[in-house]
Amino acid sequence: MDGNGRWAKQKGGLRIFGHQNAITAVRETVEAAAEAGVRYLTLYAFSTENWSRPAHEVMALMQLLVHTIRKETPTLLKNNIRLQAIGQIENLPASCQKELAEAIELTKSGSGTTLLLALSYSGRWDLTQATKRMAIEVAAGRLHPENITENTVAGFLSTAGIPDPELLIRTSGEQRISNFLLWQLAYTELFITDLLWPDFRREHFYEALRAYQQRERRFGKTSEQLTVS
Ligand code: IPE
Ligand code: MG
């Protein structure tokens, strides 16, 4: 979700004005995903690197997070959505952690879409924490290096048990991954739109789904191999 700052600048406002106006995009995208039957939707809401922004912007983003979670929990319940979070949640202000934990608890029996909030998240952090935990298991004699497979690694990532994303949508035209789900995105289809995130609406989400449907996912194979059943 990128482009809030530029959106605000275009309107002559402060960056936080852009963040405030991004909530509609979040709500419409989450609802559209739930209605379309998307099983997992991950929102990269705050990266490890975002902590380096000016303190007042970080604080405003955290406050917005608390208010939004509180305000939108009924929308999640109405749409049968289960909320979860990945990232260094312990680094968030106590008020955010509390609000998040409450919303996760309240929505835990949601059997439709799982909404994953990536907060204080980065792909390198995820790989590092997984490596550390695997090393602990090896040192304790519970995991043997020769038995480590790709599935083992995936099982130690914060997304353990969650399938790899099929589609990544990035707004604001930037053509980079920005330390998102580095391992998990190996074969994900990318959809990049020039729209700034606060302008993103339900119809743009559908447009991304339609583009995805036109893609041929070969996973390293040839096109001919895919047509032979
Ligand atoms: C995305 O918009 C929101 C967050 C990272 C929290 P930006 O704040 O990165 O907006 P730009 O890139 O400056 O336009
Ligand atoms: Mg940005």
mmCIF file of C-alpha atoms and ligand atoms in Angstrom:
data_model
loop_
_atom_site.group_PDB
_atom_site.id
_atom_site.type_symbol
_atom_site.label_atom_id
_atom_site.label_comp_id
_atom_site.label_asym_id
_atom_site.label_seq_id
_atom_site.Cartn_x
_atom_site.Cartn_y
_atom_site.Cartn_z
ATOM 1 C CA MET A 1 0.000 0.000 0.000
ATOM 2 C CA ASP A 2 2.087 2.892 -1.266
ATOM 3 C CA GLY A 3 1.608 6.507 -2.241
ATOM 4 C CA ASN A 4 -0.156 8.068 0.744
ATOM 5 C CA GLY A 5 2.481 10.801 1.089
ATOM 6 C CA ARG A 6 2.405 11.713 -2.607
ATOM 7 C CA TRP A 7 -1.407 11.739 -2.580
ATOM 8 C CA ALA A 8 -1.380 14.236 0.292
ATOM 9 C CA LYS A 9 1.272 16.384 -1.380
ATOM 10 C CA GLN A 10 -0.819 16.584 -4.556
ATOM 11 C CA LYS A 11 -3.680 17.884 -2.443
ATOM 12 C CA GLY A 12 -1.432 20.325 -0.604
ATOM 13 C CA GLY A 13 -1.783 18.455 2.686
ATOM 14 C CA LEU A 14 0.546 16.904 5.223
ATOM 15 C CA ARG A 15 1.627 13.278 4.819
ATOM 16 C CA ILE A 16 -0.678 12.182 7.633
ATOM 17 C CA PHE A 17 -3.630 13.524 5.629
ATOM 18 C CA GLY A 18 -2.746 10.869 3.033
ATOM 19 C CA HIS A 19 -2.612 8.119 5.656
ATOM 20 C CA GLN A 20 -5.992 9.200 7.038
ATOM 21 C CA ASN A 21 -7.483 9.074 3.570
ATOM 22 C CA ALA A 22 -6.158 5.571 2.937
ATOM 23 C CA ILE A 23 -8.635 3.909 5.294
ATOM 24 C CA THR A 24 -11.380 3.793 2.639
ATOM 25 C CA ALA A 25 -8.970 1.964 0.318
ATOM 26 C CA VAL A 26 -8.242 -0.557 3.070
ATOM 27 C CA ARG A 27 -11.940 -1.120 3.814
ATOM 28 C CA GLU A 28 -12.953 -1.482 0.160
ATOM 29 C CA THR A 29 -10.080 -3.844 -0.604
ATOM 30 C CA VAL A 30 -10.751 -6.029 2.426
ATOM 31 C CA GLU A 31 -14.472 -6.236 1.648
ATOM 32 C CA ALA A 32 -13.873 -6.909 -2.055
ATOM 33 C CA ALA A 33 -11.385 -9.672 -1.202
ATOM 34 C CA ALA A 34 -13.820 -11.259 1.243
ATOM 35 C CA GLU A 35 -16.647 -11.135 -1.297
ATOM 36 C CA ALA A 36 -14.433 -12.567 -4.042
ATOM 37 C CA GLY A 37 -13.567 -15.519 -1.794
ATOM 38 C CA VAL A 38 -9.881 -14.662 -1.363
ATOM 39 C CA ARG A 39 -8.663 -16.941 1.441
ATOM 40 C CA TYR A 40 -5.708 -14.803 2.596
ATOM 41 C CA LEU A 41 -5.150 -11.082 2.182
ATOM 42 C CA THR A 42 -1.947 -9.583 3.574
ATOM 43 C CA LEU A 43 -1.619 -5.838 4.007
ATOM 44 C CA TYR A 44 1.913 -4.480 4.308
ATOM 45 C CA ALA A 45 0.915 -1.687 6.645
ATOM 46 C CA PHE A 46 4.197 -0.824 8.364
ATOM 47 C CA SER A 47 7.684 -2.053 7.541
ATOM 48 C CA THR A 48 10.724 -2.432 9.774
ATOM 49 C CA GLU A 49 12.263 0.430 7.771
ATOM 50 C CA ASN A 50 9.236 2.689 8.388
ATOM 51 C CA TRP A 51 10.461 3.132 11.985
ATOM 52 C CA SER A 52 13.107 5.481 10.506
ATOM 53 C CA ARG A 53 10.477 8.031 9.432
ATOM 54 C CA PRO A 54 10.083 11.259 11.431
ATOM 55 C CA ALA A 55 8.855 10.415 14.946
ATOM 56 C CA HIS A 56 5.643 12.430 14.539
ATOM 57 C CA GLU A 57 4.693 10.486 11.403
ATOM 58 C CA VAL A 58 5.398 7.141 13.107
ATOM 59 C CA MET A 59 3.305 8.201 16.087
ATOM 60 C CA ALA A 60 0.441 9.358 13.873
ATOM 61 C CA LEU A 61 0.523 6.047 11.966
ATOM 62 C CA MET A 62 0.371 4.073 15.221
ATOM 63 C CA GLN A 63 -2.575 6.140 16.477
ATOM 64 C CA LEU A 64 -4.327 5.650 13.164
ATOM 65 C CA LEU A 65 -3.725 1.923 13.460
ATOM 66 C CA VAL A 66 -5.343 1.770 16.912
ATOM 67 C CA HIS A 67 -8.372 3.808 15.792
ATOM 68 C CA THR A 68 -8.792 1.879 12.566
ATOM 69 C CA ILE A 69 -8.628 -1.544 14.196
ATOM 70 C CA ARG A 70 -11.194 -0.429 16.780
ATOM 71 C CA LYS A 71 -13.487 1.149 14.215
ATOM 72 C CA GLU A 72 -13.243 -1.611 11.615
ATOM 73 C CA THR A 73 -13.608 -4.686 13.819
ATOM 74 C CA PRO A 74 -17.426 -4.718 13.245
ATOM 75 C CA THR A 75 -16.739 -4.704 9.465
ATOM 76 C CA LEU A 76 -14.470 -7.729 9.933
ATOM 77 C CA LEU A 77 -17.092 -9.562 11.983
ATOM 78 C CA LYS A 78 -19.832 -8.716 9.477
ATOM 79 C CA ASN A 79 -17.726 -10.152 6.648
ATOM 80 C CA ASN A 80 -16.668 -13.289 8.576
ATOM 81 C CA ILE A 81 -13.008 -12.162 8.420
ATOM 82 C CA ARG A 82 -10.341 -13.456 10.795
ATOM 83 C CA LEU A 83 -7.620 -10.967 11.711
ATOM 84 C CA GLN A 84 -4.020 -12.020 12.292
ATOM 85 C CA ALA A 85 -0.699 -10.173 12.398
ATOM 86 C CA ILE A 86 2.885 -10.890 11.368
ATOM 87 C CA GLY A 87 6.026 -8.941 12.243
ATOM 88 C CA GLN A 88 7.745 -7.695 15.377
ATOM 89 C CA ILE A 89 4.471 -7.004 17.135
ATOM 90 C CA GLU A 90 6.320 -6.591 20.466
ATOM 91 C CA ASN A 91 7.893 -3.401 19.035
ATOM 92 C CA LEU A 92 4.516 -1.685 18.594
ATOM 93 C CA PRO A 93 3.257 0.714 21.287
ATOM 94 C CA ALA A 94 1.349 -1.084 24.067
ATOM 95 C CA SER A 95 -1.958 0.494 22.971
ATOM 96 C CA CYS A 96 -1.546 -0.963 19.457
ATOM 97 C CA GLN A 97 -0.652 -4.384 20.780
ATOM 98 C CA LYS A 98 -3.695 -4.356 23.050
ATOM 99 C CA GLU A 99 -6.121 -3.260 20.303
ATOM 100 C CA LEU A 100 -4.659 -5.790 17.905
ATOM 101 C CA ALA A 101 -4.844 -8.658 20.408
ATOM 102 C CA GLU A 102 -8.487 -7.812 21.164
ATOM 103 C CA ALA A 103 -9.469 -7.702 17.488
ATOM 104 C CA ILE A 104 -7.618 -10.977 16.817
ATOM 105 C CA GLU A 105 -9.464 -12.608 19.716
ATOM 106 C CA LEU A 106 -12.869 -11.205 18.675
ATOM 107 C CA THR A 107 -12.506 -12.359 15.062
ATOM 108 C CA LYS A 108 -10.775 -15.682 15.680
ATOM 109 C CA SER A 109 -13.695 -17.818 14.535
ATOM 110 C CA GLY A 110 -14.044 -15.958 11.225
ATOM 111 C CA SER A 111 -14.096 -18.727 8.619
ATOM 112 C CA GLY A 112 -13.947 -16.575 5.481
ATOM 113 C CA THR A 113 -10.929 -14.488 4.547
ATOM 114 C CA THR A 114 -7.919 -14.309 6.852
ATOM 115 C CA LEU A 115 -6.652 -10.751 6.947
ATOM 116 C CA LEU A 116 -2.962 -10.652 7.815
ATOM 117 C CA LEU A 117 -1.563 -7.317 8.919
ATOM 118 C CA ALA A 118 2.179 -7.076 8.346
ATOM 119 C CA LEU A 119 3.317 -4.668 11.066
ATOM 120 C CA SER A 120 6.918 -3.833 11.858
ATOM 121 C CA TYR A 121 7.524 -6.516 9.262
ATOM 122 C CA SER A 122 10.305 -7.135 6.774
ATOM 123 C CA GLY A 123 11.195 -10.189 4.726
ATOM 124 C CA ARG A 124 14.779 -10.186 5.968
ATOM 125 C CA TRP A 125 13.620 -10.002 9.570
ATOM 126 C CA ASP A 126 11.350 -12.991 8.904
ATOM 127 C CA LEU A 127 14.174 -15.050 7.376
ATOM 128 C CA THR A 128 16.498 -14.061 10.219
ATOM 129 C CA GLN A 129 14.077 -15.011 12.990
ATOM 130 C CA ALA A 130 13.348 -18.308 11.214
ATOM 131 C CA THR A 131 17.085 -19.060 10.911
ATOM 132 C CA LYS A 132 17.632 -18.258 14.586
ATOM 133 C CA ARG A 133 14.825 -20.551 15.700
ATOM 134 C CA MET A 134 16.049 -23.338 13.431
ATOM 135 C CA ALA A 135 19.563 -22.944 14.859
ATOM 136 C CA ILE A 136 18.140 -23.301 18.388
ATOM 137 C CA GLU A 137 16.393 -26.526 17.354
ATOM 138 C CA VAL A 138 19.590 -27.853 15.758
ATOM 139 C CA ALA A 139 21.686 -26.959 18.821
ATOM 140 C CA ALA A 140 19.171 -28.745 21.050
ATOM 141 C CA GLY A 141 19.385 -31.847 18.861
ATOM 142 C CA ARG A 142 15.709 -31.671 17.870
ATOM 143 C CA LEU A 143 16.381 -30.776 14.222
ATOM 144 C CA HIS A 144 19.006 -32.421 12.031
ATOM 145 C CA PRO A 145 20.587 -30.199 9.351
ATOM 146 C CA GLU A 146 20.333 -32.950 6.740
ATOM 147 C CA ASN A 147 16.561 -33.029 7.277
ATOM 148 C CA ILE A 148 16.057 -29.317 6.585
ATOM 149 C CA THR A 149 13.907 -28.896 3.475
ATOM 150 C CA GLU A 150 12.139 -25.919 1.912
ATOM 151 C CA ASN A 151 9.076 -26.984 3.889
ATOM 152 C CA THR A 152 11.076 -26.824 7.112
ATOM 153 C CA VAL A 153 12.152 -23.247 6.374
ATOM 154 C CA ALA A 154 8.606 -22.252 5.397
ATOM 155 C CA GLY A 155 7.391 -23.728 8.696
ATOM 156 C CA PHE A 156 9.633 -21.413 10.711
ATOM 157 C CA LEU A 157 8.583 -18.246 8.889
ATOM 158 C CA SER A 158 5.931 -16.002 10.409
ATOM 159 C CA THR A 159 3.555 -17.206 7.679
ATOM 160 C CA ALA A 160 3.816 -20.895 8.665
ATOM 161 C CA GLY A 161 0.736 -22.764 7.493
ATOM 162 C CA ILE A 162 -0.340 -19.979 5.132
ATOM 163 C CA PRO A 163 -0.003 -20.593 1.374
ATOM 164 C CA ASP A 164 2.364 -18.394 -0.647
ATOM 165 C CA PRO A 165 0.619 -15.377 -2.193
ATOM 166 C CA GLU A 166 -0.710 -15.852 -5.715
ATOM 167 C CA LEU A 167 -0.866 -12.137 -6.439
ATOM 168 C CA LEU A 168 0.959 -9.071 -5.159
ATOM 169 C CA ILE A 169 -0.625 -5.673 -5.778
ATOM 170 C CA ARG A 170 1.579 -2.623 -5.428
ATOM 171 C CA THR A 171 0.225 0.889 -5.813
ATOM 172 C CA SER A 172 1.949 4.162 -6.745
ATOM 173 C CA GLY A 173 3.948 2.703 -9.623
ATOM 174 C CA GLU A 174 7.085 1.717 -7.694
ATOM 175 C CA GLN A 175 8.589 -1.423 -9.175
ATOM 176 C CA ARG A 176 10.176 -3.061 -6.153
ATOM 177 C CA ILE A 177 9.464 -5.577 -3.392
ATOM 178 C CA SER A 178 10.626 -3.286 -0.537
ATOM 179 C CA ASN A 179 11.549 -6.126 1.826
ATOM 180 C CA PHE A 180 8.078 -7.676 1.833
ATOM 181 C CA LEU A 181 7.537 -11.467 1.889
ATOM 182 C CA LEU A 182 10.897 -12.279 0.262
ATOM 183 C CA TRP A 183 10.754 -16.067 0.513
ATOM 184 C CA GLN A 184 7.005 -16.361 0.026
ATOM 185 C CA LEU A 185 6.877 -14.220 -3.148
ATOM 186 C CA ALA A 186 9.150 -16.569 -5.157
ATOM 187 C CA TYR A 187 6.468 -17.302 -7.789
ATOM 188 C CA THR A 188 3.894 -14.639 -7.010
ATOM 189 C CA GLU A 189 2.378 -12.700 -9.909
ATOM 190 C CA LEU A 190 3.027 -8.965 -9.647
ATOM 191 C CA PHE A 191 0.431 -6.306 -10.412
ATOM 192 C CA ILE A 192 1.714 -2.743 -10.273
ATOM 193 C CA THR A 193 -0.639 0.177 -10.715
ATOM 194 C CA ASP A 194 0.198 3.875 -10.915
ATOM 195 C CA LEU A 195 -2.795 4.683 -8.711
ATOM 196 C CA LEU A 196 -1.867 6.095 -5.332
ATOM 197 C CA TRP A 197 -3.147 3.941 -2.469
ATOM 198 C CA PRO A 198 -5.759 6.431 -1.123
ATOM 199 C CA ASP A 199 -7.420 6.304 -4.588
ATOM 200 C CA PHE A 200 -7.535 2.494 -4.710
ATOM 201 C CA ARG A 201 -11.079 1.137 -4.754
ATOM 202 C CA ARG A 202 -13.015 -2.097 -5.101
ATOM 203 C CA GLU A 203 -13.028 -1.866 -8.923
ATOM 204 C CA HIS A 204 -9.232 -1.602 -8.978
ATOM 205 C CA PHE A 205 -8.988 -4.746 -6.875
ATOM 206 C CA TYR A 206 -11.229 -6.547 -9.385
ATOM 207 C CA GLU A 207 -9.070 -5.191 -12.220
ATOM 208 C CA ALA A 208 -6.034 -6.786 -10.539
ATOM 209 C CA LEU A 209 -7.897 -10.103 -10.166
ATOM 210 C CA ARG A 210 -8.847 -10.021 -13.849
ATOM 211 C CA ALA A 211 -5.230 -9.340 -14.843
ATOM 212 C CA TYR A 212 -4.171 -12.261 -12.640
ATOM 213 C CA GLN A 213 -6.632 -14.539 -14.427
ATOM 214 C CA GLN A 214 -4.891 -13.760 -17.739
ATOM 215 C CA ARG A 215 -1.472 -14.795 -16.473
ATOM 216 C CA GLU A 216 0.070 -18.128 -17.324
ATOM 217 C CA ARG A 217 1.796 -19.434 -14.212
ATOM 218 C CA ARG A 218 4.486 -21.808 -15.402
ATOM 219 C CA PHE A 219 6.537 -22.322 -12.223
ATOM 220 C CA GLY A 220 9.631 -22.882 -14.365
ATOM 221 C CA LYS A 221 7.935 -25.281 -16.784
ATOM 222 C CA THR A 222 7.216 -24.687 -20.474
ATOM 223 C CA SER A 223 3.865 -23.469 -21.735
ATOM 224 C CA GLU A 224 3.350 -26.804 -23.579
ATOM 225 C CA GLN A 225 3.802 -28.799 -20.395
ATOM 226 C CA LEU A 226 0.936 -26.907 -18.799
ATOM 227 C CA THR A 227 -1.615 -27.722 -21.502
ATOM 228 C CA VAL A 228 -0.932 -31.481 -21.295
ATOM 229 C CA SER A 229 -3.022 -32.726 -18.396
HETATM 230 C C1 IPE B 1 2.369 4.127 2.283
HETATM 231 O O1 IPE B 1 2.460 5.414 1.773
HETATM 232 C C2 IPE B 1 1.989 4.087 3.731
HETATM 233 C C3 IPE B 1 2.995 3.543 4.658
HETATM 234 C C4 IPE B 1 4.192 3.127 4.327
HETATM 235 C C5 IPE B 1 2.632 3.473 6.065
HETATM 236 P P1 IPE B 1 3.779 6.272 1.910
HETATM 237 O O2 IPE B 1 3.746 6.981 3.208
HETATM 238 O O3 IPE B 1 4.987 5.415 1.680
HETATM 239 O O4 IPE B 1 3.603 7.319 0.723
HETATM 240 P P2 IPE B 1 4.711 7.906 -0.280
HETATM 241 O O5 IPE B 1 5.514 6.758 -0.822
HETATM 242 O O6 IPE B 1 5.557 8.850 0.518
HETATM 243 O O7 IPE B 1 3.918 8.599 -1.344
HETATM 244 MG MG MG B 2 6.142 4.994 0.038
#
